[in-house]
PDB file of C-alpha atoms in Angstrom:
ATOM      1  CA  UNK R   1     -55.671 126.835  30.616  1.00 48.00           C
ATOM      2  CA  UNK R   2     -55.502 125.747  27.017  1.00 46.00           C
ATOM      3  CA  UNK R   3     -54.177 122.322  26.355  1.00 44.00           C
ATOM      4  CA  UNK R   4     -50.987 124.249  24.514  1.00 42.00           C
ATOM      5  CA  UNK R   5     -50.539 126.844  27.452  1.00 45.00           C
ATOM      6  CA  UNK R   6     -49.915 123.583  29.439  1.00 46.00           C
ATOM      7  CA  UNK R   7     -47.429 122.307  27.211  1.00 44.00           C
ATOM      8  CA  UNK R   8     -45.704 125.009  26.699  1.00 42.00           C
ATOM      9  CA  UNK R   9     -45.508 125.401  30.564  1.00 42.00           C
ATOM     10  CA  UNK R  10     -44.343 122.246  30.978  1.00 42.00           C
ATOM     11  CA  UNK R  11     -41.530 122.624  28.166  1.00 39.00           C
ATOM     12  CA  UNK R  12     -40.262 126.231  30.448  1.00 42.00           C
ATOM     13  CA  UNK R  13     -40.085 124.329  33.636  1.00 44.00           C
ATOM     14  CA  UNK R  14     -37.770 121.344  31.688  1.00 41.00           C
ATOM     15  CA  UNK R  15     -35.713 124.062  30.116  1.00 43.00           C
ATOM     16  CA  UNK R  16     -35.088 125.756  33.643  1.00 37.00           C
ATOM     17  CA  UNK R  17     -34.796 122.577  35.605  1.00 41.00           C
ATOM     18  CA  UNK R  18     -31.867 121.673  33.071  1.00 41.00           C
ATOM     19  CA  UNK R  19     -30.192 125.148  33.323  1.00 39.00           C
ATOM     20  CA  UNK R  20     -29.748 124.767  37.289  1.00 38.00           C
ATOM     21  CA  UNK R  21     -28.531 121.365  36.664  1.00 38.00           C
ATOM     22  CA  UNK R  22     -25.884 122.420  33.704  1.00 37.00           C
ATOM     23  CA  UNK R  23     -23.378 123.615  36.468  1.00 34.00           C
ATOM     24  CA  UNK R  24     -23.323 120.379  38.270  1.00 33.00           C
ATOM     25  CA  UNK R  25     -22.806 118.510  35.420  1.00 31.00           C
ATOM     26  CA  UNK R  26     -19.876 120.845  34.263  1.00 32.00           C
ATOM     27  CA  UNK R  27     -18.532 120.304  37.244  1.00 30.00           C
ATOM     28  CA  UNK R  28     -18.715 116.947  37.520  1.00 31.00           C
ATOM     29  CA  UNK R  29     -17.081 116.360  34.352  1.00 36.00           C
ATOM     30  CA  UNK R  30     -13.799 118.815  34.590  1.00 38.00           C
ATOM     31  CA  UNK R  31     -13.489 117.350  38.704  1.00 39.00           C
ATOM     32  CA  UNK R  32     -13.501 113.398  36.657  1.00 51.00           C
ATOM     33  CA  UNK R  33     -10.608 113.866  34.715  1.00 56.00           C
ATOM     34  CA  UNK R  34      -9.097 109.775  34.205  1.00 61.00           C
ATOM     35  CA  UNK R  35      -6.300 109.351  36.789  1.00 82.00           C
ATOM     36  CA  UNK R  36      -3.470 107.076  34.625  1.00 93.00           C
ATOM     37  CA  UNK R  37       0.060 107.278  34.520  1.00 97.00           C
ATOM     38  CA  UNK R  38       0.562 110.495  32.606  1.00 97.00           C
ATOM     39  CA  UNK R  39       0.444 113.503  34.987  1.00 96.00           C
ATOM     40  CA  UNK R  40       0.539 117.432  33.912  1.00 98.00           C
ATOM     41  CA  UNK R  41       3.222 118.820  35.786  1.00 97.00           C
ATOM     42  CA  UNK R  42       2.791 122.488  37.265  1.00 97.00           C
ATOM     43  CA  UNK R  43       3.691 125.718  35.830  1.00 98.00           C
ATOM     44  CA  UNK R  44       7.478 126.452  37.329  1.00 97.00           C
ATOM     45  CA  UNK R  45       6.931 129.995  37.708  1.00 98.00           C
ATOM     46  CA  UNK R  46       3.725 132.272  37.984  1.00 98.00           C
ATOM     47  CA  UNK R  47       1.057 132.064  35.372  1.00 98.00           C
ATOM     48  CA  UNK R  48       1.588 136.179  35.167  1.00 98.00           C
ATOM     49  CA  UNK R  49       5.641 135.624  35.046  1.00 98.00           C
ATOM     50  CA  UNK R  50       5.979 136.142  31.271  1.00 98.00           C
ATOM     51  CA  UNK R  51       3.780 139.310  31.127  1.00 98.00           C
ATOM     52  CA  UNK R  52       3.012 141.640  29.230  1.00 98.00           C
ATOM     53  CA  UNK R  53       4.236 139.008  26.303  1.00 98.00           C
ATOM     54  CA  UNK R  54       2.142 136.359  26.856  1.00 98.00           C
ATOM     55  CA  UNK R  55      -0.568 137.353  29.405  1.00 98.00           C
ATOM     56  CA  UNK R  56      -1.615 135.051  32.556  1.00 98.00           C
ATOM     57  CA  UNK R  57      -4.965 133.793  31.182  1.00 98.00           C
ATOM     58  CA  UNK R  58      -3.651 132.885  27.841  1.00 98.00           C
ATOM     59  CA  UNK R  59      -0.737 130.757  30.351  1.00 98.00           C
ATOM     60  CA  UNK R  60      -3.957 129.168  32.772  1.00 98.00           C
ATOM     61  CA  UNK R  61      -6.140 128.134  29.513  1.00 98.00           C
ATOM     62  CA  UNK R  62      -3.220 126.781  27.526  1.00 98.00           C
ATOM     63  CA  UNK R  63      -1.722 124.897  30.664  1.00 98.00           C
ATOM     64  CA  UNK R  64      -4.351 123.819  32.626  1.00 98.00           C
ATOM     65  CA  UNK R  65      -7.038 123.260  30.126  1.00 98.00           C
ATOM     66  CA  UNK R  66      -4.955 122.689  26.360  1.00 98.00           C
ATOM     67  CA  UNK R  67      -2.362 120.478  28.029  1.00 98.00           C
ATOM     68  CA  UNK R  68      -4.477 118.796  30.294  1.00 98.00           C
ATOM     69  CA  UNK R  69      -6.871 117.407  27.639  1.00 98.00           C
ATOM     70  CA  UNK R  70      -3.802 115.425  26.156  1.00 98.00           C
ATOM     71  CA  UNK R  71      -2.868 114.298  29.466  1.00 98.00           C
ATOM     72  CA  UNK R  72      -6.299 113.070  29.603  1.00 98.00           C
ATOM     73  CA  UNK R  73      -6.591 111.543  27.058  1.00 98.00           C
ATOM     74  CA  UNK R  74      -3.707 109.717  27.015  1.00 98.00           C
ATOM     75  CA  UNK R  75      -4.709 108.312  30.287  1.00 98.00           C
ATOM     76  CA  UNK R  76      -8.511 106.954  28.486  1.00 97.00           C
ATOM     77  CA  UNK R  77      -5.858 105.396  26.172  1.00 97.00           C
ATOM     78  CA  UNK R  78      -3.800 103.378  28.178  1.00 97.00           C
ATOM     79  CA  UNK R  79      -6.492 101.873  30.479  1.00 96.00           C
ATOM     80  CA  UNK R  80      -7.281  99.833  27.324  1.00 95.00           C
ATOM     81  CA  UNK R  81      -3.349 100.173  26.205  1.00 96.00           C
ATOM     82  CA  UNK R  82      -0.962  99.992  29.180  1.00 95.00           C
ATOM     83  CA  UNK R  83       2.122  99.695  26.720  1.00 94.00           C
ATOM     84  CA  UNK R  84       2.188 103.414  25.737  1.00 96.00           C
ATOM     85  CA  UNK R  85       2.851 104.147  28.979  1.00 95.00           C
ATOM     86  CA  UNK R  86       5.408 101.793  29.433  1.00 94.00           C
ATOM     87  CA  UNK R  87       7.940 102.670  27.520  1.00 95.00           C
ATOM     88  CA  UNK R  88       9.713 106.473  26.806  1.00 96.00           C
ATOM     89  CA  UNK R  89       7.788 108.853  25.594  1.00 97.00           C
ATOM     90  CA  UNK R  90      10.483 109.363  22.781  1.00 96.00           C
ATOM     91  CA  UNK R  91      10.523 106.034  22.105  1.00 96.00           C
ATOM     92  CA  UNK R  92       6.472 106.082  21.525  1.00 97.00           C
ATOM     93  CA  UNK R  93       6.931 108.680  19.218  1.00 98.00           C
ATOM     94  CA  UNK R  94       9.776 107.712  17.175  1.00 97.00           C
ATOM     95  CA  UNK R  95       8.174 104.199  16.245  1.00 97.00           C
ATOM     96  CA  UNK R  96       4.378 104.958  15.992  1.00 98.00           C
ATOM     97  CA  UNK R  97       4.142 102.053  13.288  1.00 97.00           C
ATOM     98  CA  UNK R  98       4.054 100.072  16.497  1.00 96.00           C
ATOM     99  CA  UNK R  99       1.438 101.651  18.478  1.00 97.00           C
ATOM    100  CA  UNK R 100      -2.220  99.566  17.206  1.00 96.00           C
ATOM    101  CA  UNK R 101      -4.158 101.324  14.448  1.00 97.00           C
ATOM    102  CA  UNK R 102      -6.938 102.003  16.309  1.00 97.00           C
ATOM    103  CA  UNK R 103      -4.894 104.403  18.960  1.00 97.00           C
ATOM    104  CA  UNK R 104      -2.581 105.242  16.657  1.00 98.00           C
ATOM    105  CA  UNK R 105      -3.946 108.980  15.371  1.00 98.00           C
ATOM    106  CA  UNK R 106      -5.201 109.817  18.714  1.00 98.00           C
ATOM    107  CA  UNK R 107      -1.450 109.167  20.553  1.00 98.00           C
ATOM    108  CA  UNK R 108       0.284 111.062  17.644  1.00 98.00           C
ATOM    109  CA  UNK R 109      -1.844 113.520  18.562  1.00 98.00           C
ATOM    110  CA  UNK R 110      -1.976 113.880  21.976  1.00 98.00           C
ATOM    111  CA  UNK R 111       1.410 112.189  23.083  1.00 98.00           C
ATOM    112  CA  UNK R 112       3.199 114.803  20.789  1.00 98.00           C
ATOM    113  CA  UNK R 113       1.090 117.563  21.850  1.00 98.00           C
ATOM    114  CA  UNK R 114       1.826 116.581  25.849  1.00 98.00           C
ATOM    115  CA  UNK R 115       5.671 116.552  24.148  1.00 98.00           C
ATOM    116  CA  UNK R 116       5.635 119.495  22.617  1.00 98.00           C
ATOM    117  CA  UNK R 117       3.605 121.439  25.198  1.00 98.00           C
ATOM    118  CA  UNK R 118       6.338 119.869  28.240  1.00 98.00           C
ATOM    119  CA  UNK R 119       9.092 121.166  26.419  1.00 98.00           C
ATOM    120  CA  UNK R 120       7.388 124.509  25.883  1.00 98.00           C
ATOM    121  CA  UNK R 121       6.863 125.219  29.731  1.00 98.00           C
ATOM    122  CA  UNK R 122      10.379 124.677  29.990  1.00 98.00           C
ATOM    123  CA  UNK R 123      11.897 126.037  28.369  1.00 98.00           C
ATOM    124  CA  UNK R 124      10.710 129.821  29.211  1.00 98.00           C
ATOM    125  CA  UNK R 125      10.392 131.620  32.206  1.00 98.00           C
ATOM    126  CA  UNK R 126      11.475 135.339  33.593  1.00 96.00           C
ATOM    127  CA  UNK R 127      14.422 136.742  33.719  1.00 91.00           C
ATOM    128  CA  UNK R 128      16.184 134.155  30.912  1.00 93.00           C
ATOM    129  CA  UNK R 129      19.347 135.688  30.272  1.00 96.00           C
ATOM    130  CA  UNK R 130      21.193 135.108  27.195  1.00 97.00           C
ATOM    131  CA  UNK R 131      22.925 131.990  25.055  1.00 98.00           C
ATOM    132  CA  UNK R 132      26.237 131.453  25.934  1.00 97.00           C
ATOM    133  CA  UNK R 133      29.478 128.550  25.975  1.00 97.00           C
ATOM    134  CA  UNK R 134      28.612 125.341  23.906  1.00 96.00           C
ATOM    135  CA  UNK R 135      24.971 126.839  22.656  1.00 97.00           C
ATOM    136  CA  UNK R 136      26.082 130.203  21.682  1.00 98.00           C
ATOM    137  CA  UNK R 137      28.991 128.575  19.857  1.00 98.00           C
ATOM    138  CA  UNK R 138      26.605 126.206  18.032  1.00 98.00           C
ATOM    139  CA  UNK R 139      24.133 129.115  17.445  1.00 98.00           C
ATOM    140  CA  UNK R 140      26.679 130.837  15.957  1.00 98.00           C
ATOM    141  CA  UNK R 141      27.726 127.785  13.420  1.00 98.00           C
ATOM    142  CA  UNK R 142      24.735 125.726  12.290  1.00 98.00           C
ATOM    143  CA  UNK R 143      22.258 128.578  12.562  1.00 98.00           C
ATOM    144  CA  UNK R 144      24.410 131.860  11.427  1.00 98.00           C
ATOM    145  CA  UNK R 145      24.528 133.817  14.989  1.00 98.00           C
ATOM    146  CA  UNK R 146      21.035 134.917  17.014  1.00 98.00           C
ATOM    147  CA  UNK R 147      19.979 137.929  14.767  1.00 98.00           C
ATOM    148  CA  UNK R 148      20.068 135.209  11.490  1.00 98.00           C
ATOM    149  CA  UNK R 149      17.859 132.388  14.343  1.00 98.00           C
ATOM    150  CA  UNK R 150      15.360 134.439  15.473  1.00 98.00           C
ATOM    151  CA  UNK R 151      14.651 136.434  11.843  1.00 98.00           C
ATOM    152  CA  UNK R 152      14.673 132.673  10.124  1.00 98.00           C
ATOM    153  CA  UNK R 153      13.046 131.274  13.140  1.00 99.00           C
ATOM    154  CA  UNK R 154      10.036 133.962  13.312  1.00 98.00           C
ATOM    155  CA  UNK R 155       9.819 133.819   9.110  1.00 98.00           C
ATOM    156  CA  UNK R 156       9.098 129.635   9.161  1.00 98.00           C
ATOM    157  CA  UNK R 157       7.176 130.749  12.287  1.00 98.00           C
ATOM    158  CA  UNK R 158       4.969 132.868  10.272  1.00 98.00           C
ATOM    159  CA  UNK R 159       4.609 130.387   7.182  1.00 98.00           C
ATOM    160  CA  UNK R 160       2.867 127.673   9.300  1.00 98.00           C
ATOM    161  CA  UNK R 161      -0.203 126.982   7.920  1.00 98.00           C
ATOM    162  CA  UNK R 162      -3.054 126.500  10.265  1.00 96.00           C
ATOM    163  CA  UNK R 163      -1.293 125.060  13.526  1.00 97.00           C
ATOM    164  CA  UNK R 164       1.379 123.908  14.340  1.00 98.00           C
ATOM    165  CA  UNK R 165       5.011 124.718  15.455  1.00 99.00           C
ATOM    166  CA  UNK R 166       8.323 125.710  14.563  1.00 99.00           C
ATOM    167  CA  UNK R 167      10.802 124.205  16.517  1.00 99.00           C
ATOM    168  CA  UNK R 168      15.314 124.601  16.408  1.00 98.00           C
ATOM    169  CA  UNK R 169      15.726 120.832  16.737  1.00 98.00           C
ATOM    170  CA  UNK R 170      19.094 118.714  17.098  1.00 97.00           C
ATOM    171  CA  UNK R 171      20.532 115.987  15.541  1.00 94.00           C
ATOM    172  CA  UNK R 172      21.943 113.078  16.764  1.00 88.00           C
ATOM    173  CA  UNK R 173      24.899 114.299  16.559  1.00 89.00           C
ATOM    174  CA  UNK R 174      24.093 118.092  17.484  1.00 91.00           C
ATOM    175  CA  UNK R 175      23.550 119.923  14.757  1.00 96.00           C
ATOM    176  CA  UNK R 176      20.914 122.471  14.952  1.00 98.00           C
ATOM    177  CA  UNK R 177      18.010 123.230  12.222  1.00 98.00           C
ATOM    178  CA  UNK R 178      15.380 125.205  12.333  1.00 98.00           C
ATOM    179  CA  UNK R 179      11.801 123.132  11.199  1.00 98.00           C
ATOM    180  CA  UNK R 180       8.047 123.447  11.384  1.00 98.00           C
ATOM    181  CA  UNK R 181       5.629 120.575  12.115  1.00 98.00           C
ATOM    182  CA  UNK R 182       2.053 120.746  11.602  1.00 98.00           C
ATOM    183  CA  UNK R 183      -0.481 120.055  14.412  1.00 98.00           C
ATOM    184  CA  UNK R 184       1.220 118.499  17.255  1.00 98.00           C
ATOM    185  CA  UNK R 185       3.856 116.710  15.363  1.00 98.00           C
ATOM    186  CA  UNK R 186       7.354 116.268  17.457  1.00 98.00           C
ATOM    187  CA  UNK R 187      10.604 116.276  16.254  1.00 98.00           C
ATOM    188  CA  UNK R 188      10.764 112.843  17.766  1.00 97.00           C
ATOM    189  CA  UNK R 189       8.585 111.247  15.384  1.00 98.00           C
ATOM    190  CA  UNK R 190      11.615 111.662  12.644  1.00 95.00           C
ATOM    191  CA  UNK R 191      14.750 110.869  15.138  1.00 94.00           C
ATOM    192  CA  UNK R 192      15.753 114.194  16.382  1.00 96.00           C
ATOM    193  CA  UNK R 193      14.791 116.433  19.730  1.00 97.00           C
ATOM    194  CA  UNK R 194      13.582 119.366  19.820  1.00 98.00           C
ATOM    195  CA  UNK R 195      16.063 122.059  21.620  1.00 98.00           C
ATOM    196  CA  UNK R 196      13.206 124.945  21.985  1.00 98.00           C
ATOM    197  CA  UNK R 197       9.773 125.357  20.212  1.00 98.00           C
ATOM    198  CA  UNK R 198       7.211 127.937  19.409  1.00 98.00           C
ATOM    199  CA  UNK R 199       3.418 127.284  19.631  1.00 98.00           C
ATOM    200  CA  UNK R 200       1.898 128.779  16.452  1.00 98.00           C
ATOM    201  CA  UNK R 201      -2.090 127.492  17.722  1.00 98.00           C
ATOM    202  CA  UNK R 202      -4.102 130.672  17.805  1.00 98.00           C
ATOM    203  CA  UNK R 203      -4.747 129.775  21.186  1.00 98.00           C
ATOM    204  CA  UNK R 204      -1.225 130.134  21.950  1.00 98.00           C
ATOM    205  CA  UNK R 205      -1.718 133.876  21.829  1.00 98.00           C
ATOM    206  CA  UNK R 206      -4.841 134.704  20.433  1.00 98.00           C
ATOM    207  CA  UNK R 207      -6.105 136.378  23.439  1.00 98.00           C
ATOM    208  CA  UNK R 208      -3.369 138.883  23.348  1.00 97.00           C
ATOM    209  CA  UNK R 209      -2.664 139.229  19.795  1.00 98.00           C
ATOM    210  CA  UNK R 210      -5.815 138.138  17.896  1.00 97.00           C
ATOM    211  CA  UNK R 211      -4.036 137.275  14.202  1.00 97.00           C
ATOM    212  CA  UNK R 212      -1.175 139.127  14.558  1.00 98.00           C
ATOM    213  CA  UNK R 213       1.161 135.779  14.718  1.00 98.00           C
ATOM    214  CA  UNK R 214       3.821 137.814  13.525  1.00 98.00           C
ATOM    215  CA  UNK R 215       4.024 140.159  16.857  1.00 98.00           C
ATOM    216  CA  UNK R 216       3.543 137.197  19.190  1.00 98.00           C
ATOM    217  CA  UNK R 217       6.609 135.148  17.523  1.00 98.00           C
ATOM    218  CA  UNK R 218       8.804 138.675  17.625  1.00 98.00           C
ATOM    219  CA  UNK R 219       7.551 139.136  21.666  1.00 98.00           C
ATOM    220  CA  UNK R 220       8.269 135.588  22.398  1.00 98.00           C
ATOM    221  CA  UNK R 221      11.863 135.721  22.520  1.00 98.00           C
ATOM    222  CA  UNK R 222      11.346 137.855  25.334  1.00 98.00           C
ATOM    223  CA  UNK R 223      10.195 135.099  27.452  1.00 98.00           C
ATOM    224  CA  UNK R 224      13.046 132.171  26.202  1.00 98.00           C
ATOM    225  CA  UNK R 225      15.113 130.168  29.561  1.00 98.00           C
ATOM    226  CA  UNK R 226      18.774 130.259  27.761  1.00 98.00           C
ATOM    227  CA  UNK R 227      19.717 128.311  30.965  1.00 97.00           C
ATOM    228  CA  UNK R 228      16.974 125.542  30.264  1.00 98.00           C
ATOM    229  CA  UNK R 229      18.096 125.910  26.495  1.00 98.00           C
ATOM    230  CA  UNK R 230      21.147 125.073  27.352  1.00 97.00           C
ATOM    231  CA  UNK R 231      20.509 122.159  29.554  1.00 97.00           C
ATOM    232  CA  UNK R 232      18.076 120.984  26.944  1.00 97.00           C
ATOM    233  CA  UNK R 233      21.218 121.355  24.661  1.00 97.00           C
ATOM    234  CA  UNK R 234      24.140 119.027  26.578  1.00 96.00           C
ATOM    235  CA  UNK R 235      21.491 116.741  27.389  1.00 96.00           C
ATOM    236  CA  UNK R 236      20.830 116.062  23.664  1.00 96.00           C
ATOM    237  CA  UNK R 237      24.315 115.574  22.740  1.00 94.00           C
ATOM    238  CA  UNK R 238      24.602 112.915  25.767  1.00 94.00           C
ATOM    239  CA  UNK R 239      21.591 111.261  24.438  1.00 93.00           C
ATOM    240  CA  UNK R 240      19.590 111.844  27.845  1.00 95.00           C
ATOM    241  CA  UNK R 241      17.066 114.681  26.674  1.00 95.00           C
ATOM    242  CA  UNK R 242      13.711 113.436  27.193  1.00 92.00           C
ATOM    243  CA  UNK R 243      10.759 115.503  25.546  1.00 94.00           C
TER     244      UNK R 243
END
């Protein structure tokens, strides 16, 4: 056997060696995830609950894979930084001038996007009825009734460029707007709370509706908890809403 017949033996029996190793290692790393003090809370309903407008896989990748990457990497964060952890997550966000430079990008990032994602799984769910009492009243006043929200809502919706979200957020002292933030920004970050939210990431319904944003912002009202909504809602006028 030639000299380059050996080598190039040699090089085949590498390559496969490191193929039947590639699942251990995969598994290895996605069965390692940090253990800290942020946790990703489970889905309250069925991964296939909001079907046929935003399909079960879509729901299992966004959750358990999107989510969890902020929540772990948060966690690879605060061994080095236990003080994010130890305060509100609110009050991380609103005040990120405190938070050292070094961190500072990667919590904005992923502490809004655990945020923003938290609020998201909320505040949908089967079966979600309609606004009424308190939050149809303030629907009806700040935003111009539901057929004015959702048209203005799914328009700003639309005009995000890249990623981000649109969110109705409310005041301090409960006014509602309807605003976009890019990438994982949170409503927090500029004093107010977000009441619902809209994931405009691709991967927030690419699987289903490849670039058509504008279908998957029209379907998604189809899958909106007006009973969460509306908890979300006197909770933020109390000043006890959370994320």
């Amino acid at each position: 056997m030639s000299s380059i017949s050996r080598r190039r033996l040699m090089f085949a029996a590498t390559g496969l060696a490191a193929a039947a190793a590639a699942p251990r290692m995969a598994f290895a790393q996605a069965a390692a995830a940090p253990a800290g003090p942020f946790k990703l809370d489970p889905l309250a309903y069925p991964a296939n609950a909001l079907e046929p407008h935003i399909d079960a896989k879509t729901m299992e990748i966004h959750h358990d894979r999107h989510h969890q990457a902020f929540i772990t990497n948060l966690n690879n964060f605060a061994k080095d930084n236990p003080q994010i952890a130890g305060k509100p997550v609110g009050e991380v966000l609103g005040n990120l001038g405190a938070v050292p430079d070094a961190i500072r990008a990667g919590v904005r990032n992923n502490m809004g996007g655990h945020a923003n994602h938290t609020m998201f799984w909320q505040i949908m769910g089967p079966n979600g009825g309609k606004p009424e009492g308190a939050l149809l009243a303030a629907i009806d006043s700040d935003l111009g009734g539901m057929e004015k929200l959702q048209t203005d809502f799914n328009t700003a919706g639309g005009r995000v460029f890249g990623s981000g979200w649109v969110f109705v957020t409310v005041s301090k002292d409960g006014k509602l707007a309807i605003e976009t933030r890019p990438n994982q920004d949170n409503p927090m970050m500029d004093g107010k709370r977000a009441l619902l939210g809209n994931d405009v990431w691709e991967h927030a319904y690419y699987l289903n509706y490849q670039n058509r944003r504008a279908d998957y912002l029209k379907a998604w009202w189809n899958t909106v908890n007006w009973k969460a909504v509306a908890e979300r809602y006197t909770a933020a006028k109390a000043g006890t809403l959370d994320v």
